[in-house]
Amino acid sequence: MKATRGVLFLLALGAAFFAVNGSSSKPKPESPVDIYQRSWEKKALGQQRALEANLPLKDSTFLHSHNTYNASAYTTAFSYIDPNHNFSVGDQLRLDMRAIEFDVHWYFSMEGWPWEWGNRPLLCHGQSNHVGCSTYDRHLSKGVAELNSFIRANRSEVVILYIEEHLDGNYQAALNVLKSAFGDLVYRPTTTCQDAPVNVTRQQVLNAGKNIILWSGSCGTGEWQNWVYVKNNAVPESNVSKFTSYPDCGSAAMGADAYANKMVRFYEDRTNLTAWFGGGSGKTTTANIPEMLKCGVNLPGYDMVSPNDGRLAAAVFSWAPGEPNDYGSNEDCVMQYSNGRWNDANCNNRYRFACVNAAGQWRVSNAAGVHSDGAAVCSNETAGAYQYAVPKNGQQNQRLVEAKRAANVGDVWVRLNDRATEGRWVE
């Protein structure tokens, strides 16, 4: 009986412990990146990408993560001790980075058993002669696996992978890693040594059943040339310190031809090494990101991207904060406020209309009307030269703001609605 009582006492004690402390299967708290997936910024940025689907890449925006692989998520005593980022490659993709960067070096790796050691394509933040690389840096395949996992779960997205290659001629070894993971999803060049495809649209890439565009800084050798575009001629770049606000747009670093015909990149570098010895790269901020979008910067670069730093919200040129909200379940049409931000409104409200011509020039109609009147009004007032339209990127949005200012108009209708299906915005 005493033994039985002892067993019962221990069982009761165990039950009390679990009642107070919970079981070992207690749900793991959500990370900031998990929480971001439900945010207004996430939804708005996704809707902006949808608007851009049929624009050429030179007119599209790809939020860009600089040195994506160099993150404190991978820091050890021997590797990535001066990171550009905190979050992993996969998490940065979940934070709406759609252009990522891997520096790939052919360097000695001590991963695995000693008999497995040897030169491998490693993700290394080093110089062209490999100074700064570590034998404990991660294999290219690990970064590639994170991109592969993301893109397989998000087949409506297009991601640019920029490979800064320091491969000492070992292009095939690196290419084999890429092909084995997502070769079926790569949008490939049609000729060798082809410049980045700036006139292709996201939708054309998706229609081809592809999701990933590869580019690097040189032609490479062998089969690499049939898989990887060359970025240099088509993607002019500078650090953020050279950028100036709209309308100058960093003209000393980027001329009008670059903005009109190429994909413009401005990047930052927040590593200590750059701060100490590089003179500083400037920083991407909540103030200059909207200016970049007005200018037509295609690849605004982020270091230390975070769901809580405000710079993702700063990349929303369209919706006003908290919009669209379908207030009163009766707001299905989109208008632009005087400040350029958008609101969903009752389709029977009366405003003037946003109109654009084939040259990309915007005007505001003379007449006002309900949302559905826009196509007829824009066409009739200009003998068909202008069409009812919605701005599809930050630069177009700014040009409409300027057209309104010239006409002394505040609010206008733009050609976007979700009357057919709530939350599905169509022209």
PDB file of C-alpha atoms in Angstrom, residues 230-416:
ATOM      1  CA  VAL A 230      25.632  38.932 -67.972  1.00  0.00           C
ATOM      2  CA  LYS A 231      24.495  41.867 -65.869  1.00  0.00           C
ATOM      3  CA  ASN A 232      27.213  44.479 -66.343  1.00  0.00           C
ATOM      4  CA  ASN A 233      26.044  46.266 -69.506  1.00  0.00           C
ATOM      5  CA  ALA A 234      22.358  46.077 -68.627  1.00  0.00           C
ATOM      6  CA  VAL A 235      22.456  46.778 -64.875  1.00  0.00           C
ATOM      7  CA  PRO A 236      24.413  49.937 -64.006  1.00  0.00           C
ATOM      8  CA  GLU A 237      24.991  50.258 -60.279  1.00  0.00           C
ATOM      9  CA  SER A 238      26.311  52.570 -57.613  1.00  0.00           C
ATOM     10  CA  ASN A 239      26.228  52.772 -53.842  1.00  0.00           C
ATOM     11  CA  VAL A 240      23.514  54.783 -52.129  1.00  0.00           C
ATOM     12  CA  SER A 241      25.869  57.634 -51.258  1.00  0.00           C
ATOM     13  CA  LYS A 242      25.700  58.643 -54.953  1.00  0.00           C
ATOM     14  CA  PHE A 243      21.899  58.756 -55.044  1.00  0.00           C
ATOM     15  CA  THR A 244      20.093  62.096 -54.844  1.00  0.00           C
ATOM     16  CA  SER A 245      16.379  62.664 -54.434  1.00  0.00           C
ATOM     17  CA  TYR A 246      13.862  63.105 -57.241  1.00  0.00           C
ATOM     18  CA  PRO A 247      14.048  64.754 -59.735  1.00  0.00           C
ATOM     19  CA  ASP A 248      17.879  64.696 -59.866  1.00  0.00           C
ATOM     20  CA  CYS A 249      17.900  60.939 -59.150  1.00  0.00           C
ATOM     21  CA  GLY A 250      21.653  60.614 -58.724  1.00  0.00           C
ATOM     22  CA  SER A 251      22.295  61.963 -62.212  1.00  0.00           C
ATOM     23  CA  ALA A 252      26.048  62.124 -61.595  1.00  0.00           C
ATOM     24  CA  ALA A 253      26.025  58.326 -61.253  1.00  0.00           C
ATOM     25  CA  MET A 254      23.070  57.395 -63.489  1.00  0.00           C
ATOM     26  CA  GLY A 255      22.128  59.185 -66.694  1.00  0.00           C
ATOM     27  CA  ALA A 256      18.747  59.334 -68.388  1.00  0.00           C
ATOM     28  CA  ASP A 257      19.642  56.411 -70.675  1.00  0.00           C
ATOM     29  CA  ALA A 258      20.198  54.146 -67.681  1.00  0.00           C
ATOM     30  CA  TYR A 259      16.764  54.905 -66.247  1.00  0.00           C
ATOM     31  CA  ALA A 260      15.051  54.567 -69.632  1.00  0.00           C
ATOM     32  CA  ASN A 261      16.708  51.446 -71.001  1.00  0.00           C
ATOM     33  CA  LYS A 262      18.409  49.511 -68.212  1.00  0.00           C
ATOM     34  CA  MET A 263      17.849  48.173 -64.706  1.00  0.00           C
ATOM     35  CA  VAL A 264      19.293  50.668 -62.233  1.00  0.00           C
ATOM     36  CA  ARG A 265      20.731  49.401 -58.952  1.00  0.00           C
ATOM     37  CA  PHE A 266      21.700  51.363 -55.842  1.00  0.00           C
ATOM     38  CA  TYR A 267      23.073  49.323 -52.943  1.00  0.00           C
ATOM     39  CA  GLU A 268      24.265  49.878 -49.395  1.00  0.00           C
ATOM     40  CA  ASP A 269      26.863  48.024 -47.338  1.00  0.00           C
ATOM     41  CA  ARG A 270      26.464  48.053 -43.560  1.00  0.00           C
ATOM     42  CA  THR A 271      29.400  45.825 -42.710  1.00  0.00           C
ATOM     43  CA  ASN A 272      31.973  47.140 -40.266  1.00  0.00           C
ATOM     44  CA  LEU A 273      34.678  46.560 -42.866  1.00  0.00           C
ATOM     45  CA  THR A 274      33.072  49.036 -45.259  1.00  0.00           C
ATOM     46  CA  ALA A 275      32.484  51.556 -42.481  1.00  0.00           C
ATOM     47  CA  TRP A 276      36.112  51.364 -41.363  1.00  0.00           C
ATOM     48  CA  PHE A 277      37.941  51.168 -44.687  1.00  0.00           C
ATOM     49  CA  GLY A 278      35.471  51.801 -47.495  1.00  0.00           C
ATOM     50  CA  GLY A 279      34.489  55.340 -46.653  1.00  0.00           C
ATOM     51  CA  GLY A 280      30.839  54.375 -46.244  1.00  0.00           C
ATOM     52  CA  SER A 281      28.319  53.379 -48.889  1.00  0.00           C
ATOM     53  CA  GLY A 282      25.439  55.514 -47.701  1.00  0.00           C
ATOM     54  CA  LYS A 283      22.326  53.905 -46.271  1.00  0.00           C
ATOM     55  CA  THR A 284      18.984  52.894 -47.689  1.00  0.00           C
ATOM     56  CA  THR A 285      16.415  54.634 -45.488  1.00  0.00           C
ATOM     57  CA  THR A 286      12.709  55.298 -45.117  1.00  0.00           C
ATOM     58  CA  ALA A 287      13.418  58.732 -46.616  1.00  0.00           C
ATOM     59  CA  ASN A 288      15.300  57.768 -49.773  1.00  0.00           C
ATOM     60  CA  ILE A 289      13.431  54.604 -50.760  1.00  0.00           C
ATOM     61  CA  PRO A 290      10.304  56.535 -51.885  1.00  0.00           C
ATOM     62  CA  GLU A 291      12.611  58.868 -53.827  1.00  0.00           C
ATOM     63  CA  MET A 292      14.213  55.882 -55.566  1.00  0.00           C
ATOM     64  CA  LEU A 293      10.794  54.619 -56.613  1.00  0.00           C
ATOM     65  CA  LYS A 294       9.851  58.034 -58.013  1.00  0.00           C
ATOM     66  CA  CYS A 295      13.067  58.016 -60.041  1.00  0.00           C
ATOM     67  CA  GLY A 296      12.544  54.517 -61.406  1.00  0.00           C
ATOM     68  CA  VAL A 297      15.324  52.721 -59.530  1.00  0.00           C
ATOM     69  CA  ASN A 298      14.717  49.046 -60.281  1.00  0.00           C
ATOM     70  CA  LEU A 299      16.897  47.472 -57.622  1.00  0.00           C
ATOM     71  CA  PRO A 300      16.837  49.466 -54.377  1.00  0.00           C
ATOM     72  CA  GLY A 301      19.318  47.629 -52.178  1.00  0.00           C
ATOM     73  CA  TYR A 302      18.818  46.628 -48.547  1.00  0.00           C
ATOM     74  CA  ASP A 303      21.277  45.563 -45.889  1.00  0.00           C
ATOM     75  CA  MET A 304      19.961  44.392 -42.511  1.00  0.00           C
ATOM     76  CA  VAL A 305      16.435  44.122 -43.873  1.00  0.00           C
ATOM     77  CA  SER A 306      13.940  43.665 -41.067  1.00  0.00           C
ATOM     78  CA  PRO A 307      10.147  43.475 -40.809  1.00  0.00           C
ATOM     79  CA  ASN A 308      10.247  46.179 -38.151  1.00  0.00           C
ATOM     80  CA  ASP A 309      12.525  48.876 -39.582  1.00  0.00           C
ATOM     81  CA  GLY A 310       9.977  50.737 -41.724  1.00  0.00           C
ATOM     82  CA  ARG A 311      11.905  50.405 -44.981  1.00  0.00           C
ATOM     83  CA  LEU A 312       9.560  47.770 -46.384  1.00  0.00           C
ATOM     84  CA  ALA A 313       6.571  50.028 -45.782  1.00  0.00           C
ATOM     85  CA  ALA A 314       8.561  52.820 -47.445  1.00  0.00           C
ATOM     86  CA  ALA A 315       8.637  50.745 -50.643  1.00  0.00           C
ATOM     87  CA  VAL A 316       4.836  50.947 -50.916  1.00  0.00           C
ATOM     88  CA  PHE A 317       4.160  53.760 -53.396  1.00  0.00           C
ATOM     89  CA  SER A 318       0.505  52.872 -53.884  1.00  0.00           C
ATOM     90  CA  TRP A 319      -1.951  52.254 -51.046  1.00  0.00           C
ATOM     91  CA  ALA A 320      -2.288  54.688 -48.180  1.00  0.00           C
ATOM     92  CA  PRO A 321      -1.518  53.048 -44.823  1.00  0.00           C
ATOM     93  CA  GLY A 322      -4.371  50.753 -43.822  1.00  0.00           C
ATOM     94  CA  GLU A 323      -5.895  50.740 -47.295  1.00  0.00           C
ATOM     95  CA  PRO A 324      -7.714  49.128 -48.977  1.00  0.00           C
ATOM     96  CA  ASN A 325     -10.219  48.528 -46.187  1.00  0.00           C
ATOM     97  CA  ASP A 326     -13.564  48.148 -48.025  1.00  0.00           C
ATOM     98  CA  TYR A 327     -15.185  50.464 -45.467  1.00  0.00           C
ATOM     99  CA  GLY A 328     -18.859  49.674 -45.119  1.00  0.00           C
ATOM    100  CA  SER A 329     -18.405  46.763 -47.540  1.00  0.00           C
ATOM    101  CA  ASN A 330     -19.008  49.266 -50.320  1.00  0.00           C
ATOM    102  CA  GLU A 331     -15.562  50.373 -51.553  1.00  0.00           C
ATOM    103  CA  ASP A 332     -14.516  48.567 -54.712  1.00  0.00           C
ATOM    104  CA  CYS A 333     -12.876  51.252 -56.871  1.00  0.00           C
ATOM    105  CA  VAL A 334      -9.524  52.979 -56.511  1.00  0.00           C
ATOM    106  CA  MET A 335      -8.764  56.678 -56.413  1.00  0.00           C
ATOM    107  CA  GLN A 336      -5.495  58.497 -55.914  1.00  0.00           C
ATOM    108  CA  TYR A 337      -5.271  61.182 -53.232  1.00  0.00           C
ATOM    109  CA  SER A 338      -3.503  64.490 -53.841  1.00  0.00           C
ATOM    110  CA  ASN A 339      -0.370  63.100 -52.140  1.00  0.00           C
ATOM    111  CA  GLY A 340      -0.199  60.159 -54.552  1.00  0.00           C
ATOM    112  CA  ARG A 341      -1.419  57.445 -52.184  1.00  0.00           C
ATOM    113  CA  TRP A 342      -4.381  55.253 -53.048  1.00  0.00           C
ATOM    114  CA  ASN A 343      -7.718  54.574 -51.394  1.00  0.00           C
ATOM    115  CA  ASP A 344     -10.588  52.242 -52.177  1.00  0.00           C
ATOM    116  CA  ALA A 345     -13.793  54.261 -52.503  1.00  0.00           C
ATOM    117  CA  ASN A 346     -17.437  53.896 -53.466  1.00  0.00           C
ATOM    118  CA  CYS A 347     -17.534  53.398 -57.231  1.00  0.00           C
ATOM    119  CA  ASN A 348     -20.370  55.930 -57.558  1.00  0.00           C
ATOM    120  CA  ASN A 349     -18.302  58.799 -56.169  1.00  0.00           C
ATOM    121  CA  ARG A 350     -17.455  61.426 -58.764  1.00  0.00           C
ATOM    122  CA  TYR A 351     -13.860  62.362 -59.564  1.00  0.00           C
ATOM    123  CA  ARG A 352     -11.873  63.260 -62.625  1.00  0.00           C
ATOM    124  CA  PHE A 353      -9.854  60.507 -64.306  1.00  0.00           C
ATOM    125  CA  ALA A 354      -6.198  59.506 -64.721  1.00  0.00           C
ATOM    126  CA  CYS A 355      -5.321  59.174 -68.412  1.00  0.00           C
ATOM    127  CA  VAL A 356      -2.056  58.199 -70.145  1.00  0.00           C
ATOM    128  CA  ASN A 357      -0.826  58.109 -73.742  1.00  0.00           C
ATOM    129  CA  ALA A 358       1.483  55.674 -75.527  1.00  0.00           C
ATOM    130  CA  ALA A 359       4.518  57.822 -74.696  1.00  0.00           C
ATOM    131  CA  GLY A 360       3.836  57.501 -70.960  1.00  0.00           C
ATOM    132  CA  GLN A 361       2.582  61.068 -70.541  1.00  0.00           C
ATOM    133  CA  TRP A 362      -0.166  61.510 -67.966  1.00  0.00           C
ATOM    134  CA  ARG A 363      -3.049  63.967 -67.926  1.00  0.00           C
ATOM    135  CA  VAL A 364      -6.194  64.502 -65.877  1.00  0.00           C
ATOM    136  CA  SER A 365      -9.551  64.540 -67.631  1.00  0.00           C
ATOM    137  CA  ASN A 366     -11.590  67.712 -67.767  1.00  0.00           C
ATOM    138  CA  ALA A 367     -14.800  65.888 -66.926  1.00  0.00           C
ATOM    139  CA  ALA A 368     -15.634  64.056 -63.710  1.00  0.00           C
ATOM    140  CA  GLY A 369     -17.768  60.965 -63.331  1.00  0.00           C
ATOM    141  CA  VAL A 370     -18.256  57.629 -61.627  1.00  0.00           C
ATOM    142  CA  HIS A 371     -15.428  55.115 -61.826  1.00  0.00           C
ATOM    143  CA  SER A 372     -16.779  53.218 -64.829  1.00  0.00           C
ATOM    144  CA  ASP A 373     -16.970  56.374 -66.972  1.00  0.00           C
ATOM    145  CA  GLY A 374     -13.192  56.688 -67.175  1.00  0.00           C
ATOM    146  CA  ALA A 375     -12.471  54.777 -70.389  1.00  0.00           C
ATOM    147  CA  ALA A 376     -14.958  56.786 -72.422  1.00  0.00           C
ATOM    148  CA  VAL A 377     -13.998  60.142 -70.908  1.00  0.00           C
ATOM    149  CA  CYS A 378     -10.224  59.756 -71.409  1.00  0.00           C
ATOM    150  CA  SER A 379     -10.670  58.585 -74.988  1.00  0.00           C
ATOM    151  CA  ASN A 380     -13.349  61.086 -76.019  1.00  0.00           C
ATOM    152  CA  GLU A 381     -11.506  64.111 -74.650  1.00  0.00           C
ATOM    153  CA  THR A 382      -8.310  63.279 -76.568  1.00  0.00           C
ATOM    154  CA  ALA A 383      -9.626  61.682 -79.784  1.00  0.00           C
ATOM    155  CA  GLY A 384      -8.311  58.346 -78.541  1.00  0.00           C
ATOM    156  CA  ALA A 385      -4.779  59.567 -77.814  1.00  0.00           C
ATOM    157  CA  TYR A 386      -5.096  58.923 -74.056  1.00  0.00           C
ATOM    158  CA  GLN A 387      -6.479  55.893 -72.241  1.00  0.00           C
ATOM    159  CA  TYR A 388      -7.897  55.457 -68.744  1.00  0.00           C
ATOM    160  CA  ALA A 389      -5.097  53.905 -66.676  1.00  0.00           C
ATOM    161  CA  VAL A 390      -3.577  53.055 -63.320  1.00  0.00           C
ATOM    162  CA  PRO A 391       0.076  53.801 -62.452  1.00  0.00           C
ATOM    163  CA  LYS A 392       1.978  50.523 -62.288  1.00  0.00           C
ATOM    164  CA  ASN A 393       5.214  51.625 -60.665  1.00  0.00           C
ATOM    165  CA  GLY A 394       6.496  54.432 -58.482  1.00  0.00           C
ATOM    166  CA  GLN A 395       7.733  56.508 -61.394  1.00  0.00           C
ATOM    167  CA  GLN A 396       4.355  56.412 -63.164  1.00  0.00           C
ATOM    168  CA  ASN A 397       2.625  57.241 -59.904  1.00  0.00           C
ATOM    169  CA  GLN A 398       4.807  60.331 -59.490  1.00  0.00           C
ATOM    170  CA  ARG A 399       4.102  61.464 -63.049  1.00  0.00           C
ATOM    171  CA  LEU A 400       0.379  61.282 -62.370  1.00  0.00           C
ATOM    172  CA  VAL A 401       0.868  63.362 -59.214  1.00  0.00           C
ATOM    173  CA  GLU A 402       2.639  65.997 -61.308  1.00  0.00           C
ATOM    174  CA  ALA A 403      -0.125  65.966 -63.939  1.00  0.00           C
ATOM    175  CA  LYS A 404      -2.690  66.550 -61.195  1.00  0.00           C
ATOM    176  CA  ARG A 405      -0.624  69.360 -59.770  1.00  0.00           C
ATOM    177  CA  ALA A 406      -0.445  71.031 -63.185  1.00  0.00           C
ATOM    178  CA  ALA A 407      -4.232  70.745 -63.519  1.00  0.00           C
ATOM    179  CA  ASN A 408      -4.804  71.926 -59.937  1.00  0.00           C
ATOM    180  CA  VAL A 409      -6.633  68.686 -59.131  1.00  0.00           C
ATOM    181  CA  GLY A 410      -6.408  66.661 -55.927  1.00  0.00           C
ATOM    182  CA  ASP A 411      -8.215  63.326 -56.097  1.00  0.00           C
ATOM    183  CA  VAL A 412      -8.682  61.272 -59.284  1.00  0.00           C
ATOM    184  CA  TRP A 413      -9.984  57.871 -60.257  1.00  0.00           C
ATOM    185  CA  VAL A 414      -7.432  55.307 -61.464  1.00  0.00           C
ATOM    186  CA  ARG A 415      -8.350  52.235 -63.475  1.00  0.00           C
ATOM    187  CA  LEU A 416      -8.416  49.561 -60.781  1.00  0.00           C
TER     188      LEU A 416
END
